[in-house]
Short mmCIF file of C-alpha atoms in Angstrom, two decimals:
data_model
loop_
_atom_site.label_atom_id
_atom_site.label_comp_id
_atom_site.label_asym_id
_atom_site.label_seq_id
_atom_site.Cartn_x
_atom_site.Cartn_y
_atom_site.Cartn_z
CA UNK A 1 7.80 7.30 12.97
CA UNK A 2 8.52 5.13 9.94
CA UNK A 3 5.39 6.32 8.16
CA UNK A 4 6.30 9.95 8.87
CA UNK A 5 9.74 9.39 7.40
CA UNK A 6 8.16 7.80 4.33
CA UNK A 7 5.79 10.73 3.82
CA UNK A 8 8.73 13.11 4.26
CA UNK A 9 10.56 11.27 1.49
CA UNK A 10 13.22 9.74 3.74
CA UNK A 11 12.63 6.26 2.37
CA UNK A 12 15.82 4.61 3.66
CA UNK A 13 15.25 5.98 7.18
CA UNK A 14 11.61 4.90 6.98
CA UNK A 15 12.64 1.35 6.13
CA UNK A 16 15.12 1.29 9.00
CA UNK A 17 12.48 2.41 11.51
CA UNK A 18 9.81 0.11 10.12
CA UNK A 19 12.18 -2.87 10.26
CA UNK A 20 12.84 -2.06 13.93
CA UNK A 21 9.10 -1.90 14.56
CA UNK A 22 8.74 -5.26 12.82
CA UNK A 23 11.32 -6.76 15.19
CA UNK A 24 9.26 -5.55 18.15
CA UNK A 25 5.83 -6.37 16.68
CA UNK A 26 6.41 -9.26 14.30
CA UNK A 27 3.45 -10.06 12.08
CA UNK A 28 1.70 -6.75 12.72
CA UNK A 29 -0.52 -5.90 9.76
CA UNK A 30 0.10 -2.14 9.98
CA UNK A 31 3.87 -2.56 10.19
CA UNK A 32 3.86 -4.95 7.23
CA UNK A 33 1.70 -2.56 5.19
CA UNK A 34 4.05 0.33 5.99
CA UNK A 35 7.04 -1.78 4.98
CA UNK A 36 5.26 -2.81 1.77
CA UNK A 37 4.71 0.85 0.86
CA UNK A 38 8.34 1.64 1.66
CA UNK A 39 9.66 -1.29 -0.36
CA UNK A 40 7.49 -0.21 -3.30
CA UNK A 41 9.06 3.26 -3.14
CA UNK A 42 12.47 1.56 -3.19
CA UNK A 43 11.40 -0.43 -6.28
CA UNK A 44 11.51 -3.74 -4.40
CA UNK A 45 8.21 -4.74 -5.89
CA UNK A 46 8.50 -8.41 -4.96
CA UNK A 47 9.11 -7.48 -1.32
CA UNK A 48 6.27 -4.96 -1.44
CA UNK A 49 3.87 -7.58 -2.79
CA UNK A 50 4.99 -10.14 -0.22
CA UNK A 51 4.53 -7.77 2.74
CA UNK A 52 1.29 -6.32 1.37
CA UNK A 53 -0.21 -9.77 0.94
CA UNK A 54 0.96 -10.82 4.42
CA UNK A 55 -0.60 -7.67 5.88
CA UNK A 56 -3.92 -8.56 4.24
CA UNK A 57 -3.69 -12.16 5.43
CA UNK A 58 -3.48 -10.77 8.98
CA UNK A 59 -6.10 -8.04 8.50
CA UNK A 60 -8.41 -8.07 5.48
CA UNK A 61 -9.38 -4.44 6.19
CA UNK A 62 -5.90 -2.94 5.99
CA UNK A 63 -6.46 -0.15 3.48
CA UNK A 64 -2.76 0.78 3.34
CA UNK A 65 -1.94 -2.73 2.13
CA UNK A 66 -4.69 -2.53 -0.50
CA UNK A 67 -3.35 0.84 -1.68
CA UNK A 68 0.19 -0.50 -2.01
CA UNK A 69 -0.90 -3.61 -3.90
CA UNK A 70 -3.14 -1.52 -6.16
CA UNK A 71 -0.31 0.91 -6.88
CA UNK A 72 1.97 -1.99 -7.76
CA UNK A 73 -0.55 -3.40 -10.26
CA UNK A 74 -1.29 0.02 -11.74
CA UNK A 75 2.45 0.60 -12.28
CA UNK A 76 2.40 -2.51 -14.50
CA UNK A 77 -0.61 -1.19 -16.43
CA UNK A 78 -2.77 -3.90 -14.83
CA UNK A 79 -5.70 -1.59 -14.16
CA UNK A 80 -8.19 -4.42 -13.74
CA UNK A 81 -6.37 -5.91 -10.75
CA UNK A 82 -5.44 -2.46 -9.49
CA UNK A 83 -9.13 -1.61 -9.35
CA UNK A 84 -9.84 -4.94 -7.69
CA UNK A 85 -7.50 -4.04 -4.81
CA UNK A 86 -8.88 -0.49 -4.67
CA UNK A 87 -12.46 -1.70 -4.45
CA UNK A 88 -11.63 -4.31 -1.81
CA UNK A 89 -10.00 -1.58 0.25
CA UNK A 90 -12.98 0.70 -0.23
CA UNK A 91 -15.19 -2.09 1.05
CA UNK A 92 -13.30 -1.76 4.33
CA UNK A 93 -13.35 2.06 4.31
CA UNK A 94 -15.49 3.68 1.63
CA UNK A 95 -14.15 7.16 2.41
CA UNK A 96 -10.46 6.26 2.19
CA UNK A 97 -8.99 9.23 0.39
CA UNK A 98 -5.84 7.50 -0.86
CA UNK A 99 -7.85 4.69 -2.46
CA UNK A 100 -10.40 7.07 -3.97
CA UNK A 101 -7.65 9.19 -5.50
CA UNK A 102 -5.99 6.07 -6.91
CA UNK A 103 -9.35 5.18 -8.42
CA UNK A 104 -9.57 8.62 -10.05
CA UNK A 105 -6.08 8.13 -11.49
CA UNK A 106 -7.01 4.75 -12.97
CA UNK A 107 -10.20 6.04 -14.55
CA UNK A 108 -8.33 9.02 -16.00
CA UNK A 109 -5.75 6.70 -17.55
CA UNK A 110 -8.47 4.43 -18.89
CA UNK A 111 -10.40 7.46 -20.18
CA UNK A 112 -13.46 5.98 -18.44
CA UNK A 113 -15.53 9.15 -18.09
CA UNK A 114 -18.55 7.45 -16.55
CA UNK A 115 -16.64 5.95 -13.64
CA UNK A 116 -14.36 8.97 -13.34
CA UNK A 117 -17.35 11.25 -12.92
CA UNK A 118 -18.99 8.86 -10.44
CA UNK A 119 -15.81 8.72 -8.36
CA UNK A 120 -15.35 12.51 -8.41
CA UNK A 121 -18.97 12.93 -7.30
CA UNK A 122 -18.40 10.36 -4.57
CA UNK A 123 -15.37 12.34 -3.39
CA UNK A 124 -17.49 15.50 -3.35
CA UNK A 125 -20.18 13.78 -1.29
CA UNK A 126 -17.60 12.60 1.26
CA UNK A 127 -15.48 15.77 1.23
CA UNK A 128 -17.78 18.62 0.14
CA UNK A 129 -15.40 21.37 1.25
CA UNK A 130 -12.54 20.21 -0.97
CA UNK A 131 -12.47 22.66 -3.85
CA UNK A 132 -9.94 20.56 -5.79
CA UNK A 133 -12.45 17.76 -6.32
CA UNK A 134 -15.08 20.10 -7.75
CA UNK A 135 -12.43 21.72 -9.95
CA UNK A 136 -11.43 18.28 -11.25
CA UNK A 137 -15.08 17.52 -12.04
CA UNK A 138 -15.49 20.87 -13.81
CA UNK A 139 -12.33 20.26 -15.82
CA UNK A 140 -13.56 16.82 -16.85
CA UNK A 141 -16.97 18.19 -17.85
CA UNK A 142 -15.45 21.04 -19.89
CA UNK A 143 -13.05 18.62 -21.58
CA UNK A 144 -16.02 16.46 -22.59
CA UNK A 145 -17.92 19.52 -23.89
CA UNK A 146 -20.61 19.14 -21.22
CA UNK A 147 -20.68 22.87 -20.73
CA UNK A 148 -24.11 23.24 -19.12
CA UNK A 149 -23.17 20.76 -16.40
CA UNK A 150 -19.77 22.43 -15.99
CA UNK A 151 -21.50 25.79 -15.53
CA UNK A 152 -23.77 24.32 -12.86
CA UNK A 153 -20.75 22.96 -11.01
CA UNK A 154 -18.95 26.30 -11.37
CA UNK A 155 -21.94 28.08 -9.85
CA UNK A 156 -21.97 25.59 -6.98
CA UNK A 157 -18.27 26.21 -6.47
CA UNK A 158 -18.70 29.99 -6.50
CA UNK A 159 -21.66 29.79 -4.11
CA UNK A 160 -19.59 27.76 -1.66
CA UNK A 161 -17.32 30.77 -1.06
CA UNK A 162 -18.88 33.91 -2.57
CA UNK A 163 -16.18 36.23 -1.20
CA UNK A 164 -13.38 34.36 -2.93
CA UNK A 165 -13.05 35.69 -6.46
CA UNK A 166 -10.20 33.27 -7.29
CA UNK A 167 -12.02 30.06 -6.33
CA UNK A 168 -13.03 29.06 -9.83
#
């Protein structure tokens, strides 16, 4: 319930519910990761780091904890360590959408076209039906004046749903 409240934007209520869960299941990696994410949203970055690191000490494959710690580093402009947490999380779950989208965000901010393109293509391989990822790739290619490649991607997009005239 705490995670649902967090997603709904009810951060204070989320923290209340997560703290109750922590009382029942002390030292649970998932509860600690959820509290870390909630504390980060409340700008308690020290608390978020503490709980995120504790969550990882209990479960080195907790992708939510990796995402929270990566987000914290990225907020400081520490993209190197943000990517380190992202990549560690992706080692546990290579298809983790939250981590892959964070990775896209970092590469966009770094203007690292090579890794941005590779990550967008990775997203497309994992989630081929997601039009937004192909659109993002097309936008990147057009912005870099790689028009022939952009056209190929646009044709692929149009072929994926030929009856939808608004898809591109």
